[in-house]
Amino acid sequence: MTPNAALLLLADGRLPAGGYAHSGGFEPTARLQGLNDAAALEDFLEGRVTTSGFVAAAFAAAACAAAHAGNIGRLGQLDPELDARMPSPAVRAVSRALGRQLLRVITRIHPHPVLATLDPHAHQPTVFGAAAASFDLSPQDAALAVLHETITGPASAAVKVLSLDPYEVHSALARLTGLLDELAVRAAAHALDDPDQLPADASPLLDIAAEHHRSWDVRLFAS
Amino acid sequence: MTDTHDTPRTRSLRLGVAGPVGTGKSSVIAMLCRKLNEEFTMGVITNDIYTDEDARFLRSAGVLPSERIRAVETGACPHTAIRDDVTMNLLAVEDLEKDFAPLDIVLVESGGDNLTATFSPALVDAQIFVLDVAGGGDVARKGGPGIARADLLLVNKIDLAEYVEVDVEQMVKDAQSARDGRPVLALSKKMPDTVEALCEWVRQLHAAHSRGVHTPTDPGPMAPHFHATDEGGYEHSHESGDSSGEHAHH
Ligand SMILES: Nc1nc2c(ncn2[C@@H]2O[C@H](COP(=O)(O)OP(=O)(O)O)[C@@H](O)[C@H]2O)c(=O)[nH]1
Ligand SMILES: [Mg+2]
């Protein structure tokens, strides 16, 4: 039986891991690219989830598989590979901060030996994957949770950044569910790839936006 | 994992300062740092809503070495950051304690939100709620978790009372009756005796905390909290029937 309830727990935005403080690049992108309606948000979400979101999902799947196999060495190889896929120092720092926060929460709520083997500053996808494994979830589950987080974070930030109808925002999320399932399957297919062969789809505008955002004096979100 | 445990020598008294925007939280923190600097080693975490304004204000006040004042960005959810999801703040406090060990007191300023936001006992050992006379004399009477049950209620800026037509004595009396005898102090940064009374309250709290006899009382529902002991301390939670916060500890 798939531990579905554990997957819901892990993917729930109410998990106290500090995700609420981030917009996943939506705040700076909305300003820099002039995004101002639900259609633009949906395009943004689709772009994010198919690029950096997909990379994160593939790494989470790989981390999950490595954790299941007790392959600590392989788990440790994922973070440098993720660093190499994040040209923006701001994006890298946020990914590690979110990973650290998630690790803190999971270690506290569901202690498991595999968590203790992680670098305390591991990237978020790595922690997600190991956490999923600690709940006996599959690499595909880990990928799906990460993809879900990739779009729900910016979507809930968007209703604070722009004047959007929250129903329209969730309609966009509803339309993207099929894409998420499909991407989760594709990401999980990479679970056993050599770390340097894992997907490397890029989202350069998000990297540029993150660097701009860092320098703003006034912002709603931390990223 | 070192990241998840309070190591004995580095655990400080974690004191939260909450209250609506503009009531004087940053000023109270600056005041405490300035006055208690020689007795205690201190650090500060601020929770800003849009900027790191509060951290910058405190650094420019020169009351502490600036690296001991750190800002947490709360993504426009200051109440979440101190209550439902304290992870960012907890890590920030622990980092500060580790980087400047041993710290005696870490002050955490909440991002000024509203009357209902209070700290989780998972984050702080005790909390001060700050009101000011300019908000009106009847605010204290209206109550709310912070006003009613914070460890200390401050009625700040009493030097302004005459200008805003507030009877300080009455406001303090109203606050006391909303608080079942928990302490209330009237404060003005311009009145040294009131500042000294606040400092004395903090000294006694720190002494109680160090001896392990201070029990965090939560304005909201009880959550796991920390007790200092000679060996460093321990965290525990309470069973549902044990939520009064008035149980005995040893
Ligand atoms: N007159 C007077 N003004 C005060 C006092 N304490 C703070 N203030 C002023 O109140 C304003 C808001 O204070 P601040 O500490 O930034 O409030 P915070 O938003 O709660 O952190 C500032 O202009 C302070 O100078 C006081 O005791 N008396
Ligand atoms: Mg302030």
Coordinates of C-alpha atoms and ligand atoms in Angstrom, one line a residue:
Chain A
M1 CA 0.0 0.0 0.0
T2 CA 1.3 3.5 -0.9
P3 CA 1.6 5.6 2.3
N4 CA -0.6 8.3 0.7
A5 CA -1.2 10.1 4.0
A6 CA 2.5 10.6 4.6
L7 CA 2.8 12.1 1.1
L8 CA 0.0 14.6 1.9
L9 CA 1.8 15.5 5.2
L10 CA 5.1 16.1 3.4
A11 CA 3.5 18.2 0.6
D12 CA 1.3 20.3 2.9
G13 CA 2.2 23.9 2.8
R14 CA 1.3 24.1 6.5
L15 CA 4.3 21.9 7.4
P16 CA 6.3 24.4 9.6
A17 CA 9.4 24.6 7.3
G18 CA 9.3 28.3 6.5
G19 CA 8.0 28.0 3.0
Y20 CA 5.5 30.8 3.5
A21 CA 8.2 33.4 3.4
H22 CA 9.1 32.7 -0.2
S23 CA 7.5 33.5 -3.5
G24 CA 9.7 31.2 -5.6
G25 CA 10.8 34.1 -7.7
F26 CA 7.3 35.3 -8.4
E27 CA 7.6 38.6 -6.6
P28 CA 10.6 39.9 -8.6
T29 CA 9.5 38.3 -11.9
A30 CA 6.1 40.0 -11.6
R31 CA 7.7 43.4 -11.3
L32 CA 10.5 42.8 -13.8
Q33 CA 8.4 41.2 -16.5
G34 CA 5.2 43.1 -15.8
L35 CA 3.1 40.1 -14.8
N36 CA -0.3 41.2 -13.6
D37 CA -3.0 38.7 -14.2
A38 CA -3.9 35.0 -13.5
A39 CA -2.9 34.0 -17.1
A40 CA 0.5 35.4 -16.6
L41 CA 0.8 33.6 -13.3
E42 CA -0.2 30.3 -14.9
D43 CA 2.5 30.8 -17.5
F44 CA 5.0 31.5 -14.8
L45 CA 4.0 28.4 -12.9
E46 CA 4.2 26.2 -15.9
G47 CA 7.6 27.6 -16.8
R48 CA 9.0 27.1 -13.3
V49 CA 7.6 23.6 -12.9
T50 CA 9.0 22.4 -16.2
T51 CA 12.5 23.8 -15.7
S52 CA 13.9 24.3 -12.2
G53 CA 10.9 22.5 -10.7
F54 CA 11.6 19.5 -12.9
V55 CA 15.3 19.5 -11.9
A56 CA 14.4 19.7 -8.3
A57 CA 11.9 16.8 -8.7
A58 CA 14.5 14.6 -10.4
F59 CA 17.0 15.3 -7.7
A60 CA 14.4 14.6 -5.0
A61 CA 13.6 11.3 -6.7
A62 CA 17.4 10.5 -6.9
A63 CA 17.8 11.4 -3.2
C64 CA 14.8 9.2 -2.3
A65 CA 16.2 6.3 -4.2
A66 CA 19.7 6.8 -2.6
A67 CA 18.2 7.0 0.9
H68 CA 16.2 3.8 0.3
A69 CA 19.4 2.0 -0.8
G70 CA 21.3 3.4 2.2
N71 CA 23.7 4.9 -0.3
I72 CA 25.1 7.8 1.7
G73 CA 27.9 8.6 -0.7
R74 CA 25.4 9.1 -3.5
L75 CA 23.3 11.4 -1.3
G76 CA 26.3 13.5 -0.7
Q77 CA 27.0 13.8 -4.4
L78 CA 23.7 15.4 -5.2
D79 CA 24.2 18.8 -3.5
P80 CA 27.3 19.8 -5.5
E81 CA 25.5 18.8 -8.7
L82 CA 22.5 21.0 -7.6
D83 CA 24.9 23.9 -6.9
A84 CA 26.2 23.5 -10.5
R85 CA 22.6 23.8 -11.7
M86 CA 22.0 27.0 -9.9
P87 CA 24.0 29.9 -11.4
S88 CA 22.4 32.5 -9.1
P89 CA 24.0 32.6 -5.6
A90 CA 20.7 33.9 -4.2
V91 CA 18.8 30.9 -5.6
R92 CA 21.5 28.5 -4.2
A93 CA 21.3 30.1 -0.8
V94 CA 17.5 29.9 -0.6
S95 CA 17.5 26.3 -1.7
R96 CA 20.0 25.4 1.1
A97 CA 18.1 27.6 3.7
L98 CA 14.8 25.8 2.8
G99 CA 16.6 22.5 2.9
R100 CA 18.0 23.2 6.4
Q101 CA 14.5 24.3 7.6
L102 CA 12.9 21.2 6.2
L103 CA 15.5 19.0 7.7
R104 CA 15.0 20.6 11.1
V105 CA 11.3 20.0 11.0
I106 CA 11.4 16.4 9.7
T107 CA 14.2 15.4 12.1
R108 CA 12.0 16.7 14.9
I109 CA 8.6 15.3 13.8
H110 CA 9.8 12.0 12.4
P111 CA 13.3 11.1 13.4
H112 CA 15.0 8.6 11.1
P113 CA 18.7 7.5 10.8
V114 CA 19.0 8.6 7.1
L115 CA 18.2 12.2 8.1
A116 CA 21.2 12.3 10.4
T117 CA 23.5 11.4 7.5
L118 CA 22.6 14.6 5.6
D119 CA 24.6 17.8 5.5
P120 CA 22.7 20.2 7.8
H121 CA 22.8 22.7 4.9
A122 CA 21.7 20.2 2.2
H123 CA 19.6 21.5 -0.7
Q124 CA 15.8 21.3 -0.3
P125 CA 15.3 18.6 -3.0
T126 CA 17.9 16.4 -1.3
V127 CA 16.1 16.7 2.0
F128 CA 12.7 16.2 0.4
G129 CA 13.9 13.0 -1.1
A130 CA 15.5 11.7 2.1
A131 CA 12.4 12.7 4.1
A132 CA 10.2 10.9 1.6
A133 CA 12.3 7.8 1.9
S134 CA 12.0 8.1 5.7
F135 CA 8.3 7.8 5.3
D136 CA 8.7 4.9 2.9
L137 CA 7.5 6.9 0.0
S138 CA 8.7 6.3 -3.5
P139 CA 11.0 8.4 -5.7
Q140 CA 8.0 9.4 -7.7
D141 CA 6.1 10.5 -4.6
A142 CA 9.1 12.6 -3.7
A143 CA 9.2 14.1 -7.1
L144 CA 5.5 14.9 -7.0
A145 CA 5.7 16.6 -3.6
V146 CA 8.5 18.8 -4.9
L147 CA 6.6 19.7 -8.0
H148 CA 3.6 20.5 -5.9
E149 CA 5.6 22.8 -3.7
T150 CA 7.2 24.4 -6.8
I151 CA 3.8 25.8 -7.9
T152 CA 1.8 26.2 -4.7
G153 CA 4.5 28.4 -3.1
P154 CA 4.5 31.1 -5.8
A155 CA 0.7 30.7 -6.3
S156 CA -0.1 31.6 -2.7
A157 CA 2.5 34.4 -2.8
A158 CA 0.9 35.7 -6.0
V159 CA -2.4 36.6 -4.2
K160 CA -0.4 38.9 -1.9
V161 CA 1.9 40.3 -4.6
L162 CA -0.9 41.1 -7.2
S163 CA -4.6 41.7 -6.9
L164 CA -5.7 38.3 -8.1
D165 CA -8.9 36.3 -7.5
P166 CA -7.8 33.4 -5.3
Y167 CA -10.3 31.2 -7.2
E168 CA -8.6 32.0 -10.5
V169 CA -5.2 31.2 -8.9
H170 CA -6.4 27.8 -7.8
S171 CA -8.1 27.1 -11.2
A172 CA -4.6 27.5 -12.6
L173 CA -3.3 25.0 -10.1
A174 CA -6.1 22.6 -10.9
R175 CA -5.3 22.8 -14.6
L176 CA -1.6 22.1 -13.9
T177 CA -2.3 18.9 -11.9
G178 CA -2.1 16.6 -15.0
L179 CA 1.2 18.2 -16.0
L180 CA 2.5 17.6 -12.5
D181 CA 1.7 13.9 -12.5
E182 CA 3.4 13.6 -15.9
L183 CA 6.5 15.4 -14.8
A184 CA 6.7 13.3 -11.6
V185 CA 6.8 10.1 -13.7
R186 CA 9.5 11.6 -16.0
A187 CA 11.5 12.8 -13.0
A188 CA 11.3 9.5 -11.2
A189 CA 12.7 7.8 -14.4
H190 CA 16.0 9.6 -13.5
A191 CA 16.1 8.3 -9.9
L192 CA 19.1 6.0 -10.6
D193 CA 21.0 8.3 -13.1
D194 CA 24.6 9.1 -12.4
P195 CA 24.4 12.4 -10.4
D196 CA 26.2 14.3 -13.2
Q197 CA 23.7 13.0 -15.7
L198 CA 20.6 14.2 -13.8
P199 CA 18.4 16.8 -15.6
A200 CA 19.8 20.4 -15.9
D201 CA 16.9 22.4 -17.4
A202 CA 17.5 26.0 -16.7
S203 CA 15.4 29.1 -16.0
P204 CA 17.8 32.0 -16.5
L205 CA 15.1 34.7 -16.0
L206 CA 14.4 33.3 -12.6
D207 CA 18.1 33.4 -11.8
I208 CA 18.3 37.0 -12.9
A209 CA 15.1 37.9 -11.0
A210 CA 16.5 36.3 -7.8
E211 CA 19.6 38.4 -8.0
H212 CA 17.6 41.6 -8.5
H213 CA 15.3 40.7 -5.6
R214 CA 18.2 40.3 -3.2
S215 CA 19.1 43.9 -3.7
W216 CA 15.6 45.4 -3.1
D217 CA 15.3 47.5 0.0
V218 CA 11.6 46.7 0.4
R219 CA 10.1 43.3 -0.5
L220 CA 7.2 41.2 0.7
F221 CA 9.0 37.8 0.3
A222 CA 12.4 36.6 1.2
S223 CA 12.8 35.2 -2.4
Chain B
M1 CA 22.8 16.3 14.9
T2 CA 24.1 19.5 16.3
D3 CA 21.6 21.5 14.3
T4 CA 18.6 20.1 16.3
H5 CA 19.7 20.2 19.9
D6 CA 20.2 22.8 22.4
T7 CA 23.8 22.4 23.6
P8 CA 24.1 23.0 27.3
R9 CA 26.5 26.0 27.4
T10 CA 24.9 27.9 24.6
R11 CA 21.3 28.0 25.7
S12 CA 20.2 31.6 26.5
L13 CA 17.1 33.1 28.0
R14 CA 15.0 33.7 24.9
L15 CA 12.7 36.7 25.4
G16 CA 10.1 37.7 22.9
V17 CA 8.8 41.3 22.5
A18 CA 5.5 41.5 20.7
G19 CA 2.8 44.2 20.2
P20 CA 1.3 46.3 17.5
V21 CA 3.4 48.4 15.1
G22 CA 4.8 51.6 16.6
T23 CA 4.2 50.8 20.3
G24 CA 7.9 50.8 21.0
K25 CA 9.2 47.2 20.6
S26 CA 12.5 48.3 19.0
S27 CA 12.9 51.1 21.5
V28 CA 12.4 48.7 24.4
I29 CA 15.0 46.3 22.9
A30 CA 17.5 49.1 22.4
M31 CA 16.8 50.3 25.9
L32 CA 17.4 46.8 27.4
C33 CA 20.6 46.3 25.4
R34 CA 21.9 49.7 26.5
K35 CA 21.1 49.2 30.2
L36 CA 21.9 45.5 30.6
N37 CA 24.9 45.4 28.4
E38 CA 27.4 45.2 31.2
E39 CA 25.5 42.5 33.2
F40 CA 24.6 40.2 30.3
T41 CA 25.8 39.3 26.9
M42 CA 23.0 39.7 24.5
G43 CA 21.8 39.2 21.0
V44 CA 18.8 40.3 19.0
I45 CA 16.6 38.8 16.3
T46 CA 14.2 41.1 14.4
N47 CA 11.2 40.0 12.3
D48 CA 10.5 42.6 9.8
I49 CA 7.6 42.7 7.5
Y50 CA 9.0 44.3 4.4
T51 CA 12.6 45.3 5.1
D52 CA 15.3 44.9 7.7
E53 CA 14.4 48.3 9.0
D54 CA 14.3 47.2 12.7
A55 CA 17.6 45.5 12.5
R56 CA 19.1 48.6 10.9
F57 CA 17.6 50.8 13.5
L58 CA 19.1 48.7 16.3
R59 CA 22.5 48.5 14.6
S60 CA 22.6 52.2 14.2
A61 CA 21.6 52.7 17.8
G62 CA 25.0 51.2 18.6
V63 CA 23.7 49.3 21.6
L64 CA 25.3 46.0 20.5
P65 CA 28.0 44.9 18.1
S66 CA 26.0 45.0 14.8
E67 CA 26.7 41.3 14.0
R68 CA 24.8 40.3 17.1
I69 CA 21.6 41.8 15.6
R70 CA 20.1 39.6 12.8
A71 CA 16.9 40.0 10.8
V72 CA 14.5 37.2 9.8
E73 CA 12.4 37.8 6.7
T74 CA 8.8 36.7 7.3
G75 CA 7.3 36.9 3.9
A76 CA 4.6 39.3 5.1
C77 CA 3.4 36.8 7.7
P78 CA 4.9 38.0 11.0
H79 CA 2.4 36.2 13.1
T80 CA 3.1 32.9 11.4
A81 CA 6.9 33.3 12.0
I82 CA 6.5 33.6 15.7
R83 CA 3.6 31.2 16.2
D84 CA 2.6 28.5 13.7
D85 CA 5.9 28.1 11.9
V86 CA 8.8 29.2 14.1
T87 CA 11.5 27.2 12.3
M88 CA 13.2 30.2 10.7
N89 CA 13.3 32.1 14.0
L90 CA 14.4 29.1 15.9
L91 CA 17.3 28.5 13.6
A92 CA 18.2 32.2 13.7
V93 CA 18.2 32.2 17.5
E94 CA 20.3 29.0 17.7
D95 CA 22.8 30.3 15.2
L96 CA 23.2 33.4 17.2
E97 CA 23.7 31.4 20.4
K98 CA 26.2 29.3 18.7
D99 CA 28.1 32.1 16.9
F100 CA 28.4 34.3 20.0
A101 CA 28.4 31.7 22.8
P102 CA 27.7 32.0 25.6
L103 CA 24.9 34.5 25.3
D104 CA 22.8 35.2 28.4
I105 CA 19.8 36.7 26.7
V106 CA 18.4 36.7 23.1
L107 CA 15.7 39.2 22.5
V108 CA 13.3 38.4 19.6
E109 CA 11.2 41.3 18.2
S110 CA 8.0 40.3 16.5
G111 CA 7.1 42.0 13.2
G112 CA 4.5 44.4 14.5
D113 CA 1.2 42.9 13.5
N114 CA -1.8 43.2 15.5
L115 CA -3.2 42.6 19.0
T116 CA -3.6 38.8 18.6
A117 CA 0.0 37.8 17.7
T118 CA 1.9 36.1 20.5
F119 CA 5.0 34.0 20.5
S120 CA 5.0 30.2 20.6
P121 CA 6.6 28.7 23.7
A122 CA 8.6 26.6 21.2
L123 CA 10.4 29.8 20.3
V124 CA 10.7 31.9 23.4
D125 CA 10.9 31.2 27.2
A126 CA 9.0 34.4 28.1
Q127 CA 7.4 37.3 26.3
I128 CA 6.7 41.0 26.8
F129 CA 3.7 42.5 25.2
V130 CA 4.0 46.2 24.4
L131 CA 1.1 48.7 24.2
D132 CA 1.3 52.4 24.2
V133 CA -0.9 55.2 25.6
A134 CA -1.2 56.7 22.1
G135 CA -3.2 53.6 21.0
G136 CA -5.9 54.7 23.5
G137 CA -6.7 54.0 27.1
D138 CA -9.3 51.4 26.3
V139 CA -6.9 49.0 24.4
A140 CA -5.8 47.3 27.6
R141 CA -9.4 46.7 28.6
K142 CA -10.1 45.0 25.3
G143 CA -7.8 42.2 26.2
G144 CA -6.6 39.5 23.9
P145 CA -4.0 36.7 24.4
G146 CA -1.0 39.0 24.5
I147 CA -2.5 41.6 26.8
A148 CA -4.1 39.0 29.1
R149 CA -1.4 36.4 29.4
A150 CA 2.1 37.6 28.2
D151 CA 4.6 37.3 31.0
L152 CA 4.8 41.1 31.2
L153 CA 2.6 43.9 29.8
L154 CA 4.2 47.2 29.1
V155 CA 2.1 50.4 28.8
N156 CA 4.6 52.5 27.0
K157 CA 5.1 56.2 26.2
I158 CA 3.4 57.4 29.3
D159 CA 5.2 60.7 28.8
L160 CA 2.7 61.3 26.0
A161 CA -0.4 60.5 28.2
E162 CA -1.5 64.0 28.7
Y163 CA -1.3 64.8 25.0
V164 CA -3.6 61.9 24.1
E165 CA -5.8 62.3 27.1
V166 CA -5.2 59.0 28.6
D167 CA -5.3 58.3 32.4
V168 CA -2.2 56.1 32.8
E169 CA -3.2 54.9 36.3
Q170 CA -6.6 53.8 35.0
M171 CA -5.0 52.1 31.9
V172 CA -2.6 50.2 34.1
K173 CA -5.5 49.3 36.5
D174 CA -7.6 48.0 33.5
A175 CA -4.6 46.0 32.3
Q176 CA -4.1 44.5 35.7
S177 CA -7.7 43.4 35.9
A178 CA -7.5 41.9 32.4
R179 CA -4.4 39.9 33.5
D180 CA -5.3 38.2 36.8
G181 CA -2.4 39.8 38.7
R182 CA 0.3 39.1 36.1
P183 CA 2.7 42.1 36.0
V184 CA 2.1 45.4 34.2
L185 CA 4.6 48.1 34.0
A186 CA 4.1 51.7 32.9
L187 CA 7.1 52.8 30.8
S188 CA 8.6 55.8 29.2
K189 CA 12.1 56.0 27.8
K190 CA 12.2 59.5 29.3
M191 CA 11.5 58.3 32.9
P192 CA 14.6 56.5 34.3
D193 CA 12.7 54.9 37.2
T194 CA 10.3 53.2 34.8
V195 CA 13.2 52.0 32.7
E196 CA 14.9 50.6 35.8
A197 CA 11.7 48.7 36.8
L198 CA 11.7 47.0 33.4
C199 CA 15.4 46.1 33.8
E200 CA 14.8 44.7 37.2
W201 CA 12.0 42.5 35.8
V202 CA 14.3 41.1 33.2
R203 CA 17.1 40.5 35.8
Q204 CA 14.7 38.5 37.9
L205 CA 13.4 36.6 34.9
H206 CA 16.9 35.7 33.9
A207 CA 17.7 34.6 37.4
A208 CA 14.6 32.4 37.5
H209 CA 15.4 31.0 34.1
S210 CA 19.0 30.1 35.1
R211 CA 17.9 28.4 38.2
G212 CA 15.4 26.4 36.1
V213 CA 12.4 27.7 38.0
H214 CA 10.9 29.8 35.3
T215 CA 8.1 28.0 33.4
P216 CA 7.1 29.4 30.1
T217 CA 3.4 30.4 30.2
D218 CA 1.7 30.4 26.8
P219 CA -0.8 33.1 26.0
G220 CA -2.3 30.5 23.6
P221 CA -2.4 26.7 23.7
M222 CA 0.6 24.9 25.4
A223 CA 3.4 23.6 23.2
P224 CA 6.7 21.9 23.9
H225 CA 9.0 24.2 25.8
F226 CA 12.4 24.4 27.5
H227 CA 13.6 24.2 31.1
A228 CA 17.1 25.3 32.0
T229 CA 18.9 23.0 34.4
D230 CA 22.5 22.6 35.6
E231 CA 23.1 20.1 32.8
G232 CA 21.8 22.5 30.3
G233 CA 18.1 21.8 30.1
Y234 CA 15.5 19.8 28.5
E235 CA 12.5 20.2 26.3
H236 CA 9.2 18.6 27.0
S237 CA 5.6 18.8 26.0
H238 CA 2.4 18.6 28.1
E239 CA -0.3 16.2 28.1
S240 CA -3.7 17.6 27.2
G241 CA -4.9 17.6 30.8
D242 CA -1.8 19.6 31.8
S243 CA -2.3 22.8 29.9
S244 CA -2.6 25.3 32.8
G245 CA 1.1 26.2 32.7
E246 CA 1.0 26.2 36.5
H247 CA 2.3 22.6 37.2
A248 CA 5.3 22.0 39.4
H249 CA 8.7 21.5 37.9
H250 CA 12.0 20.5 39.4
Ligands
LIG1 N1 7.5 59.8 23.5 C1 7.9 58.6 23.5 N2 8.1 58.0 22.3 C2 8.6 56.7 22.3 C3 8.8 56.0 23.5 N3 9.2 54.7 23.1 C4 9.2 54.7 21.7 N4 8.9 55.9 21.2 C5 8.8 56.3 19.8 O1 7.7 55.5 19.2 C6 8.1 55.3 17.8 C7 8.0 53.8 17.5 O2 8.9 53.1 18.3 P1 9.5 51.7 17.8 O3 10.4 51.3 18.9 O4 10.1 51.8 16.4 O5 8.2 50.8 17.7 P2 8.0 49.3 17.2 O6 7.3 49.5 15.8 O7 7.0 48.7 18.1 O8 9.3 48.7 17.1 C8 9.5 55.9 17.6 O9 9.4 57.1 17.0 C9 10.0 56.0 19.0 O10 11.0 57.0 19.2 C10 8.6 56.6 24.7 O11 8.7 56.1 25.8 N5 8.1 57.9 24.7
MG2 MG 10.3 47.7 15.5

